[in-house]
XYZ file of N, CA and C in Angstrom:
246
model
N -42.673 -14.809 165.727
C -43.021 -14.687 163.778
C -43.308 -16.175 163.248
N -43.895 -16.970 162.081
C -43.392 -18.091 161.857
C -42.987 -17.838 160.063
N -43.259 -18.933 159.414
C -43.226 -18.865 158.625
C -43.568 -19.436 158.074
N -44.394 -19.993 156.682
C -44.625 -20.852 155.386
C -44.646 -21.176 153.956
N -43.486 -22.067 154.107
C -42.671 -22.575 152.999
C -41.786 -21.591 152.158
N -41.369 -20.699 153.319
C -40.513 -19.683 153.316
C -40.903 -18.127 152.260
N -42.233 -17.858 152.270
C -43.180 -17.235 151.570
C -44.550 -16.173 152.484
N -44.858 -16.745 153.674
C -46.725 -15.434 153.993
C -45.471 -16.055 156.050
N -45.685 -14.778 155.887
C -45.118 -13.952 157.653
C -46.604 -13.859 158.352
N -46.315 -14.349 159.724
C -48.168 -13.690 160.216
C -46.816 -13.536 161.996
N -47.242 -12.039 161.577
C -46.128 -11.661 163.000
C -47.135 -11.566 164.518
N -46.443 -11.377 165.241
C -47.298 -10.925 166.619
C -45.578 -10.737 167.461
N -45.493 -9.408 167.083
C -45.149 -8.260 168.317
C -44.588 -6.996 168.142
N -43.766 -7.069 169.017
C -43.570 -5.009 169.605
C -44.100 -3.751 168.605
N -42.750 -4.184 167.414
C -42.824 -3.661 166.260
C -43.707 -3.304 164.939
N -44.263 -4.343 165.493
C -45.879 -4.081 164.423
C -45.763 -4.800 163.883
N -47.520 -4.394 162.755
C -46.699 -5.180 161.480
C -46.918 -4.317 160.686
N -46.307 -2.557 160.158
C -46.056 -1.766 159.618
C -44.238 -1.931 159.344
N -43.613 -2.592 160.669
C -42.448 -2.405 160.497
C -41.917 -3.392 159.894
N -42.592 -4.175 159.300
C -42.384 -5.476 158.266
C -43.000 -5.357 157.636
N -43.613 -4.998 157.313
C -43.240 -4.414 155.773
C -42.975 -3.846 154.972
N -41.932 -2.883 155.992
C -41.478 -1.605 155.376
C -40.148 -2.437 154.703
N -39.865 -3.678 156.096
C -38.517 -4.073 156.397
C -38.203 -5.267 154.827
N -39.894 -6.025 154.481
C -39.556 -6.562 154.362
C -40.370 -6.375 152.703
N -40.197 -4.746 151.646
C -40.892 -4.749 151.053
C -40.867 -4.742 149.757
N -38.898 -5.155 148.889
C -38.488 -5.409 148.148
C -38.680 -6.451 147.658
N -39.039 -7.665 148.501
C -39.739 -9.067 147.856
C -41.486 -9.858 148.577
N -41.509 -8.878 149.223
C -42.595 -9.269 149.815
C -43.487 -7.921 149.572
N -45.256 -8.689 149.572
C -46.246 -7.047 149.126
C -47.403 -8.408 149.751
N -48.021 -6.906 150.130
C -49.063 -7.082 151.197
C -51.085 -7.709 150.500
N -50.921 -8.669 150.696
C -52.680 -8.906 149.985
C -53.705 -8.394 150.639
N -52.815 -9.079 152.775
C -54.187 -8.595 153.184
C -54.213 -7.603 153.881
N -54.256 -6.993 154.445
C -54.155 -5.975 156.166
C -54.130 -6.652 157.016
N -53.115 -8.175 156.815
C -52.418 -8.414 157.970
C -51.634 -9.858 157.197
N -51.613 -10.141 156.121
C -51.063 -11.292 155.411
C -50.200 -10.331 154.274
N -48.782 -10.719 154.187
C -47.668 -10.248 153.216
C -47.414 -11.761 152.600
N -47.149 -11.709 151.925
C -46.505 -13.102 151.268
C -45.272 -12.467 149.861
N -44.456 -13.678 149.648
C -43.321 -13.804 149.278
C -43.208 -14.109 147.316
N -43.418 -12.117 147.130
C -43.758 -11.835 145.624
C -43.609 -13.163 144.590
N -41.892 -13.356 145.034
C -41.276 -14.922 143.796
C -42.526 -16.404 144.000
N -42.569 -16.521 145.455
C -43.953 -17.881 145.686
C -44.377 -17.786 144.626
N -45.094 -16.665 144.611
C -46.669 -16.844 144.348
C -47.125 -17.659 143.192
N -48.117 -18.401 143.378
C -48.095 -19.342 141.770
C -48.904 -19.257 140.590
N -49.860 -18.740 140.902
C -50.779 -17.825 140.073
C -52.202 -17.440 140.674
N -52.674 -16.516 140.495
C -53.964 -15.753 140.820
C -55.667 -16.808 141.076
N -56.764 -16.482 141.090
C -57.809 -17.526 140.501
C -58.933 -16.457 141.218
N -60.026 -16.297 139.710
C -60.879 -15.646 140.972
C -61.800 -17.123 141.104
N -62.914 -17.015 142.206
C -63.692 -17.671 143.056
C -64.909 -16.976 143.486
N -65.583 -17.456 143.106
C -67.017 -17.249 143.573
C -67.024 -16.571 145.826
N -67.043 -17.132 146.235
C -67.296 -17.011 147.410
C -65.647 -16.093 148.276
N -64.673 -16.141 147.459
C -63.772 -14.995 148.576
C -62.729 -13.987 147.616
N -63.560 -14.010 146.317
C -63.543 -12.643 145.759
C -61.903 -13.480 144.635
N -60.966 -13.305 144.956
C -59.629 -13.753 144.965
C -58.715 -14.691 145.539
N -58.384 -15.258 145.670
C -57.337 -16.399 145.893
C -55.815 -16.671 144.963
N -54.426 -16.560 146.179
C -53.259 -16.562 145.498
C -52.978 -17.865 145.577
N -52.876 -18.379 144.870
C -52.772 -19.738 144.632
C -50.370 -19.622 145.520
N -49.336 -19.910 146.547
C -48.690 -20.095 147.344
C -48.001 -21.486 147.190
N -48.071 -22.309 146.645
C -47.799 -23.820 145.945
C -48.979 -24.669 146.380
N -48.474 -25.051 147.953
C -50.120 -25.608 147.922
C -51.477 -24.625 148.648
N -51.372 -23.901 149.168
C -51.958 -22.851 150.161
C -52.759 -21.980 149.223
N -54.041 -21.719 149.907
C -54.787 -20.822 149.112
C -54.855 -19.877 149.805
N -54.324 -17.937 149.449
C -55.206 -17.192 150.628
C -55.735 -16.458 150.121
N -56.805 -15.639 150.947
C -57.811 -14.492 150.543
C -57.065 -13.226 150.308
N -57.521 -12.662 148.685
C -56.697 -11.841 148.106
C -57.437 -10.160 148.239
N -57.490 -9.456 149.663
C -57.782 -7.658 149.094
C -58.129 -7.087 148.297
N -59.378 -6.766 148.664
C -59.889 -5.806 147.141
C -58.719 -5.148 146.983
N -58.760 -4.706 148.108
C -57.520 -3.378 148.798
C -56.753 -3.087 147.499
N -56.189 -4.442 148.083
C -54.661 -4.511 147.762
C -54.853 -5.378 146.208
N -55.666 -5.304 145.147
C -55.479 -5.932 144.149
C -54.675 -5.864 143.087
N -55.075 -3.575 142.934
C -53.759 -3.280 142.077
C -52.477 -3.519 142.540
N -52.465 -3.720 143.890
C -50.585 -3.376 144.205
C -50.464 -4.642 143.502
N -51.277 -5.714 143.574
C -50.641 -7.270 142.603
C -50.251 -6.952 140.928
N -51.655 -6.390 140.854
C -51.614 -7.120 139.074
C -49.855 -5.629 139.247
N -50.653 -4.675 139.393
C -48.970 -3.967 139.453
C -47.614 -4.332 139.173
N -47.512 -5.253 140.504
C -46.188 -5.676 140.379
C -45.943 -6.653 139.257
N -46.628 -7.968 139.434
C -46.738 -8.765 137.773
C -46.497 -8.103 137.476
N -46.989 -6.802 136.809
C -46.902 -6.139 135.234
C -45.334 -6.061 134.926
N -44.787 -5.708 136.037
C -43.443 -4.934 136.489
C -42.853 -5.999 135.911
N -43.316 -7.305 136.706
C -42.164 -8.189 136.544
C -41.725 -9.483 135.198
N -43.210 -9.119 134.150
C -43.781 -9.350 132.627
C -42.739 -8.454 132.129
N -43.043 -7.846 131.814
C -41.752 -6.740 131.478
C -40.343 -6.777 131.302
N -39.203 -7.319 132.598
C -38.383 -7.252 133.153
C -38.315 -9.233 132.522
């Protein structure tokens, strides 16, 4: 397991990705099949001609899968209501 700016985990473990996805569900959100990010560390989302949507965590740019974009938008709306 490695961490990038306390925001992104890359997991190679016997428990598998699903284990960490459920364990970190409160603060982390899935942006692709194998990427979880700390929701509070998201700086912005931006459309990109090549990748579709990019998510910014500080200086890091990560591509967002269209499959998970609806979940991110939903969480952003919930955060805006608070």
